[in-house]
PDB file of C-alpha atoms in Angstrom:
ATOM      1  CA  ILE A 388     -36.419 -38.802  -1.395  1.00 54.00           C
ATOM      2  CA  THR A 389     -35.258 -35.254  -0.839  1.00 59.00           C
ATOM      3  CA  ALA A 390     -32.940 -32.869  -2.658  1.00 56.00           C
ATOM      4  CA  LYS A 391     -30.219 -33.663  -0.110  1.00 61.00           C
ATOM      5  CA  ASP A 392     -30.024 -37.191  -1.486  1.00 62.00           C
ATOM      6  CA  TYR A 393     -28.998 -35.877  -4.933  1.00 64.00           C
ATOM      7  CA  ARG A 394     -26.280 -33.429  -3.911  1.00 71.00           C
ATOM      8  CA  VAL A 395     -22.947 -33.757  -5.677  1.00 71.00           C
ATOM      9  CA  SER A 396     -19.772 -32.621  -4.001  1.00 73.00           C
ATOM     10  CA  TYR A 397     -17.379 -30.235  -5.720  1.00 70.00           C
ATOM     11  CA  GLU A 398     -14.499 -32.719  -5.427  1.00 73.00           C
ATOM     12  CA  SER A 399     -16.394 -35.399  -7.365  1.00 70.00           C
ATOM     13  CA  CYS A 400     -16.777 -32.993 -10.327  1.00 70.00           C
ATOM     14  CA  ILE A 401     -13.044 -32.284 -10.757  1.00 69.00           C
ATOM     15  CA  SER A 402     -11.402 -34.465 -13.406  1.00 65.00           C
ATOM     16  CA  GLY A 403      -7.808 -33.306 -13.018  1.00 66.00           C
ATOM     17  CA  ASP A 404      -7.670 -32.589 -16.753  1.00 66.00           C
ATOM     18  CA  GLU A 405      -7.046 -29.088 -18.070  1.00 72.00           C
ATOM     19  CA  VAL A 406      -8.822 -27.548 -21.050  1.00 73.00           C
ATOM     20  CA  LYS A 407      -6.919 -24.834 -22.875  1.00 78.00           C
ATOM     21  CA  LEU A 408      -8.302 -22.215 -25.247  1.00 83.00           C
ATOM     22  CA  ASN A 409      -5.700 -20.793 -27.646  1.00 86.00           C
ATOM     23  CA  VAL A 410      -6.499 -17.528 -29.460  1.00 90.00           C
ATOM     24  CA  VAL A 411      -4.493 -15.787 -32.202  1.00 93.00           C
ATOM     25  CA  PRO A 412      -5.906 -12.389 -33.295  1.00 92.00           C
ATOM     26  CA  VAL A 413      -4.837 -10.938 -36.662  1.00 94.00           C
ATOM     27  CA  SER A 414      -5.937  -7.612 -38.156  1.00 94.00           C
ATOM     28  CA  LEU A 415      -5.333  -5.480 -41.224  1.00 97.00           C
ATOM     29  CA  LEU A 416      -5.725  -1.783 -40.394  1.00 97.00           C
ATOM     30  CA  VAL A 417      -5.679   1.574 -42.169  1.00 98.00           C
ATOM     31  CA  VAL A 418      -4.447   4.548 -40.113  1.00 95.00           C
ATOM     32  CA  TYR A 419      -5.539   8.171 -40.467  1.00 95.00           C
ATOM     33  CA  ARG A 420      -3.839  10.824 -38.324  1.00 93.00           C
ATOM     34  CA  MET A 421      -5.242  14.356 -38.356  1.00 93.00           C
ATOM     35  CA  ASP A 422      -1.929  16.076 -37.633  1.00 86.00           C
ATOM     36  CA  GLU A 423      -2.403  18.992 -40.049  1.00 88.00           C
ATOM     37  CA  LEU A 424      -3.539  21.289 -37.216  1.00 84.00           C
ATOM     38  CA  SER A 425      -0.424  20.360 -35.260  1.00 82.00           C
ATOM     39  CA  LYS A 426       1.853  21.115 -38.213  1.00 81.00           C
ATOM     40  CA  ARG A 427       0.231  24.379 -39.342  1.00 86.00           C
ATOM     41  CA  PHE A 428      -1.053  26.002 -36.171  1.00 84.00           C
ATOM     42  CA  ARG A 429       1.018  24.259 -33.449  1.00 82.00           C
ATOM     43  CA  VAL A 430      -2.096  22.708 -31.870  1.00 86.00           C
ATOM     44  CA  PRO A 431      -0.660  19.890 -29.700  1.00 90.00           C
ATOM     45  CA  ILE A 432      -3.713  17.574 -29.903  1.00 93.00           C
ATOM     46  CA  ILE A 433      -3.648  14.954 -32.682  1.00 93.00           C
ATOM     47  CA  PRO A 434      -6.724  12.705 -33.084  1.00 96.00           C
ATOM     48  CA  TYR A 435      -6.294   9.504 -35.070  1.00 96.00           C
ATOM     49  CA  LEU A 436      -8.233   6.446 -36.134  1.00 97.00           C
ATOM     50  CA  ARG A 437      -7.121   2.935 -37.012  1.00 96.00           C
ATOM     51  CA  ILE A 438      -9.850   0.856 -38.641  1.00 97.00           C
ATOM     52  CA  GLY A 439      -9.928  -2.423 -40.526  1.00 96.00           C
ATOM     53  CA  VAL A 440     -10.889  -6.071 -40.589  1.00 94.00           C
ATOM     54  CA  GLY A 441      -9.859  -8.693 -38.089  1.00 93.00           C
ATOM     55  CA  ALA A 442      -9.777 -12.435 -37.769  1.00 91.00           C
ATOM     56  CA  THR A 443      -9.254 -14.479 -34.657  1.00 90.00           C
ATOM     57  CA  PHE A 444      -8.122 -18.067 -35.052  1.00 90.00           C
ATOM     58  CA  TRP A 445      -8.849 -20.310 -32.090  1.00 87.00           C
ATOM     59  CA  TRP A 446      -8.456 -23.902 -31.038  1.00 84.00           C
ATOM     60  CA  MET A 447      -8.987 -25.730 -27.797  1.00 80.00           C
ATOM     61  CA  GLY A 448      -8.133 -29.034 -26.273  1.00 73.00           C
ATOM     62  CA  SER A 449      -7.339 -30.923 -23.134  1.00 65.00           C
ATOM     63  CA  SER A 450      -3.916 -31.292 -21.641  1.00 54.00           C
ATOM     64  CA  SER A 451      -3.539 -34.666 -23.375  1.00 55.00           C
ATOM     65  CA  SER A 452      -4.618 -33.647 -26.895  1.00 52.00           C
ATOM     66  CA  TYR A 453      -6.112 -30.842 -28.917  1.00 50.00           C
ATOM     67  CA  VAL A 454      -9.172 -32.875 -29.874  1.00 50.00           C
ATOM     68  CA  LEU A 455     -12.141 -32.992 -27.534  1.00 50.00           C
ATOM     69  CA  SER A 456     -15.413 -34.732 -28.093  1.00 55.00           C
ATOM     70  CA  ARG A 457     -18.491 -32.591 -27.684  1.00 55.00           C
ATOM     71  CA  SER A 458     -22.121 -32.866 -28.642  1.00 54.00           C
ATOM     72  CA  ASN A 459     -23.155 -30.883 -31.713  1.00 55.00           C
ATOM     73  CA  GLY A 460     -26.792 -30.544 -30.637  1.00 59.00           C
ATOM     74  CA  SER A 461     -28.231 -33.395 -32.698  1.00 61.00           C
ATOM     75  CA  GLY A 462     -26.939 -36.153 -30.437  1.00 57.00           C
ATOM     76  CA  GLU A 463     -23.835 -36.817 -32.534  1.00 56.00           C
ATOM     77  CA  GLU A 464     -20.329 -36.437 -31.191  1.00 55.00           C
ATOM     78  CA  SER A 465     -18.081 -33.905 -32.905  1.00 53.00           C
ATOM     79  CA  THR A 466     -14.331 -33.542 -32.493  1.00 55.00           C
ATOM     80  CA  GLN A 467     -13.806 -30.218 -34.263  1.00 57.00           C
ATOM     81  CA  THR A 468     -12.671 -27.743 -31.636  1.00 75.00           C
ATOM     82  CA  SER A 469     -11.060 -25.088 -33.777  1.00 80.00           C
ATOM     83  CA  GLY A 470     -12.203 -22.297 -36.006  1.00 82.00           C
ATOM     84  CA  ALA A 471     -11.970 -18.664 -36.968  1.00 85.00           C
ATOM     85  CA  SER A 472     -14.161 -15.669 -36.245  1.00 87.00           C
ATOM     86  CA  TYR A 473     -14.144 -12.509 -38.381  1.00 89.00           C
ATOM     87  CA  GLY A 474     -15.202  -8.925 -37.820  1.00 91.00           C
ATOM     88  CA  LEU A 475     -14.401  -5.240 -37.516  1.00 94.00           C
ATOM     89  CA  VAL A 476     -11.520  -3.638 -35.603  1.00 96.00           C
ATOM     90  CA  VAL A 477     -11.677   0.049 -34.578  1.00 96.00           C
ATOM     91  CA  HIS A 478      -8.980   1.911 -32.617  1.00 96.00           C
ATOM     92  CA  PRO A 479      -9.771   5.622 -32.107  1.00 97.00           C
ATOM     93  CA  GLY A 480      -7.122   7.572 -30.238  1.00 97.00           C
ATOM     94  CA  LEU A 481      -5.835  10.923 -29.147  1.00 96.00           C
ATOM     95  CA  ALA A 482      -2.172  11.964 -29.034  1.00 95.00           C
ATOM     96  CA  ILE A 483      -0.746  15.004 -27.295  1.00 94.00           C
ATOM     97  CA  ASP A 484       2.401  16.359 -28.942  1.00 90.00           C
ATOM     98  CA  LEU A 485       4.894  16.983 -26.123  1.00 89.00           C
ATOM     99  CA  SER A 486       7.141  19.155 -28.300  1.00 83.00           C
ATOM    100  CA  ALA A 487       4.645  21.994 -27.773  1.00 80.00           C
ATOM    101  CA  ILE A 488       5.710  22.131 -24.119  1.00 83.00           C
ATOM    102  CA  ASP A 489       9.387  22.816 -24.873  1.00 83.00           C
ATOM    103  CA  SER A 490      10.078  23.477 -28.563  1.00 83.00           C
ATOM    104  CA  GLN A 491      13.823  24.051 -28.010  1.00 87.00           C
ATOM    105  CA  ALA A 492      14.222  20.629 -26.368  1.00 86.00           C
ATOM    106  CA  ALA A 493      12.208  19.096 -29.222  1.00 85.00           C
ATOM    107  CA  ARG A 494      14.548  20.624 -31.838  1.00 87.00           C
ATOM    108  CA  SER A 495      17.578  19.422 -29.880  1.00 89.00           C
ATOM    109  CA  LEU A 496      16.154  15.902 -29.629  1.00 87.00           C
ATOM    110  CA  ASP A 497      15.477  15.913 -33.378  1.00 87.00           C
ATOM    111  CA  SER A 498      18.970  17.079 -34.381  1.00 90.00           C
ATOM    112  CA  GLU A 499      20.978  14.986 -31.892  1.00 90.00           C
ATOM    113  CA  VAL A 500      19.030  11.714 -31.699  1.00 89.00           C
ATOM    114  CA  GLY A 501      16.723  11.853 -34.726  1.00 88.00           C
ATOM    115  CA  ILE A 502      13.433  11.755 -32.828  1.00 89.00           C
ATOM    116  CA  ASN A 503      10.991  13.994 -34.710  1.00 86.00           C
ATOM    117  CA  ARG A 504       8.093  13.881 -32.267  1.00 87.00           C
ATOM    118  CA  VAL A 505       7.339  12.553 -28.795  1.00 90.00           C
ATOM    119  CA  SER A 506       3.644  12.152 -27.995  1.00 92.00           C
ATOM    120  CA  LEU A 507       1.552  10.996 -25.099  1.00 95.00           C
ATOM    121  CA  PHE A 508      -1.300   8.854 -26.438  1.00 96.00           C
ATOM    122  CA  PHE A 509      -4.576   7.367 -25.219  1.00 97.00           C
ATOM    123  CA  GLU A 510      -6.386   4.776 -27.322  1.00 97.00           C
ATOM    124  CA  MET A 511      -9.503   2.663 -27.242  1.00 97.00           C
ATOM    125  CA  GLN A 512      -9.083  -0.720 -28.903  1.00 95.00           C
ATOM    126  CA  GLY A 513     -12.402  -2.155 -30.017  1.00 94.00           C
ATOM    127  CA  SER A 514     -12.610  -5.561 -31.659  1.00 93.00           C
ATOM    128  CA  TYR A 515     -16.012  -6.712 -32.851  1.00 91.00           C
ATOM    129  CA  ILE A 516     -15.054 -10.257 -33.820  1.00 88.00           C
ATOM    130  CA  GLY A 517     -17.676 -12.926 -34.408  1.00 80.00           C
ATOM    131  CA  LEU A 518     -20.746 -10.702 -34.194  1.00 72.00           C
ATOM    132  CA  TRP A 519     -21.800 -11.386 -37.778  1.00 68.00           C
ATOM    133  CA  SER A 520     -20.749 -15.021 -37.895  1.00 61.00           C
ATOM    134  CA  LYS A 521     -22.985 -18.036 -37.635  1.00 64.00           C
ATOM    135  CA  SER A 522     -24.556 -18.703 -34.263  1.00 63.00           C
ATOM    136  CA  ASN A 523     -22.138 -21.545 -33.523  1.00 63.00           C
ATOM    137  CA  LYS A 524     -19.025 -19.360 -33.920  1.00 69.00           C
ATOM    138  CA  LEU A 525     -17.121 -17.984 -30.969  1.00 75.00           C
ATOM    139  CA  ASN A 526     -17.785 -14.301 -30.173  1.00 81.00           C
ATOM    140  CA  LEU A 527     -14.360 -12.853 -29.325  1.00 84.00           C
ATOM    141  CA  SER A 528     -15.310  -9.158 -29.179  1.00 88.00           C
ATOM    142  CA  ASP A 529     -13.444  -6.998 -26.712  1.00 90.00           C
ATOM    143  CA  THR A 530     -12.850  -3.369 -25.786  1.00 94.00           C
ATOM    144  CA  THR A 531      -9.676  -2.274 -24.030  1.00 95.00           C
ATOM    145  CA  PHE A 532      -7.937   1.013 -23.341  1.00 97.00           C
ATOM    146  CA  SER A 533      -4.245   1.777 -23.517  1.00 96.00           C
ATOM    147  CA  GLY A 534      -1.917   4.704 -23.219  1.00 97.00           C
ATOM    148  CA  GLY A 535       1.766   5.511 -23.335  1.00 96.00           C
ATOM    149  CA  LEU A 536       4.515   7.401 -25.120  1.00 95.00           C
ATOM    150  CA  SER A 537       5.135   7.247 -28.854  1.00 91.00           C
ATOM    151  CA  PHE A 538       8.378   8.227 -30.556  1.00 91.00           C
ATOM    152  CA  GLU A 539       8.491   9.185 -34.241  1.00 87.00           C
ATOM    153  CA  PHE A 540      11.842   8.925 -35.987  1.00 87.00           C
TER     154      PHE A 540
END
C-alpha cells in the first residue's frame, strides 16, 4: 500500500453547503483633539486620538441554518456557534486644516455655507478584540488605515 492509494480528490471534499460568519462590531469611544495650536498659532496640523472599549458579536452557520454541530474537544458535540469578543479600540489620527492654505476662501465658506473647517485626515484604526478573552473565543483584532476629507459645521 502506498500513499497514492489514500489520495482524496478535491471534488470529493466539496459539500455544496456554504458556511457564513456574521460579525457586528460595536465600540464606545472618547475623542481628544489637540486643536489648540491650530486655533492660537494657526498651525494647520491637528493630532487626535479616539480610544475606548469594543465588542464584536459574531455568529456562524450553514446556508440551511445558523446552528452547526462541532466537536468541543472532549468528544461531545456542541451546537453553539455564536458569541462575543471584547477588547480595546484605538484610533490615532492626524488632520491637516485646509483653511490655512486660503484663509479668505475659508471665511467665505464659513459665512455662506456654514462650514467652519475643512480638513484632510489620515487615521489608523486598531481594534484589539478578543486578545484577553478565554482561549476558545474568536480573536477579531484588526488594524486598518483610512483617510479623507472632514467637514465641521
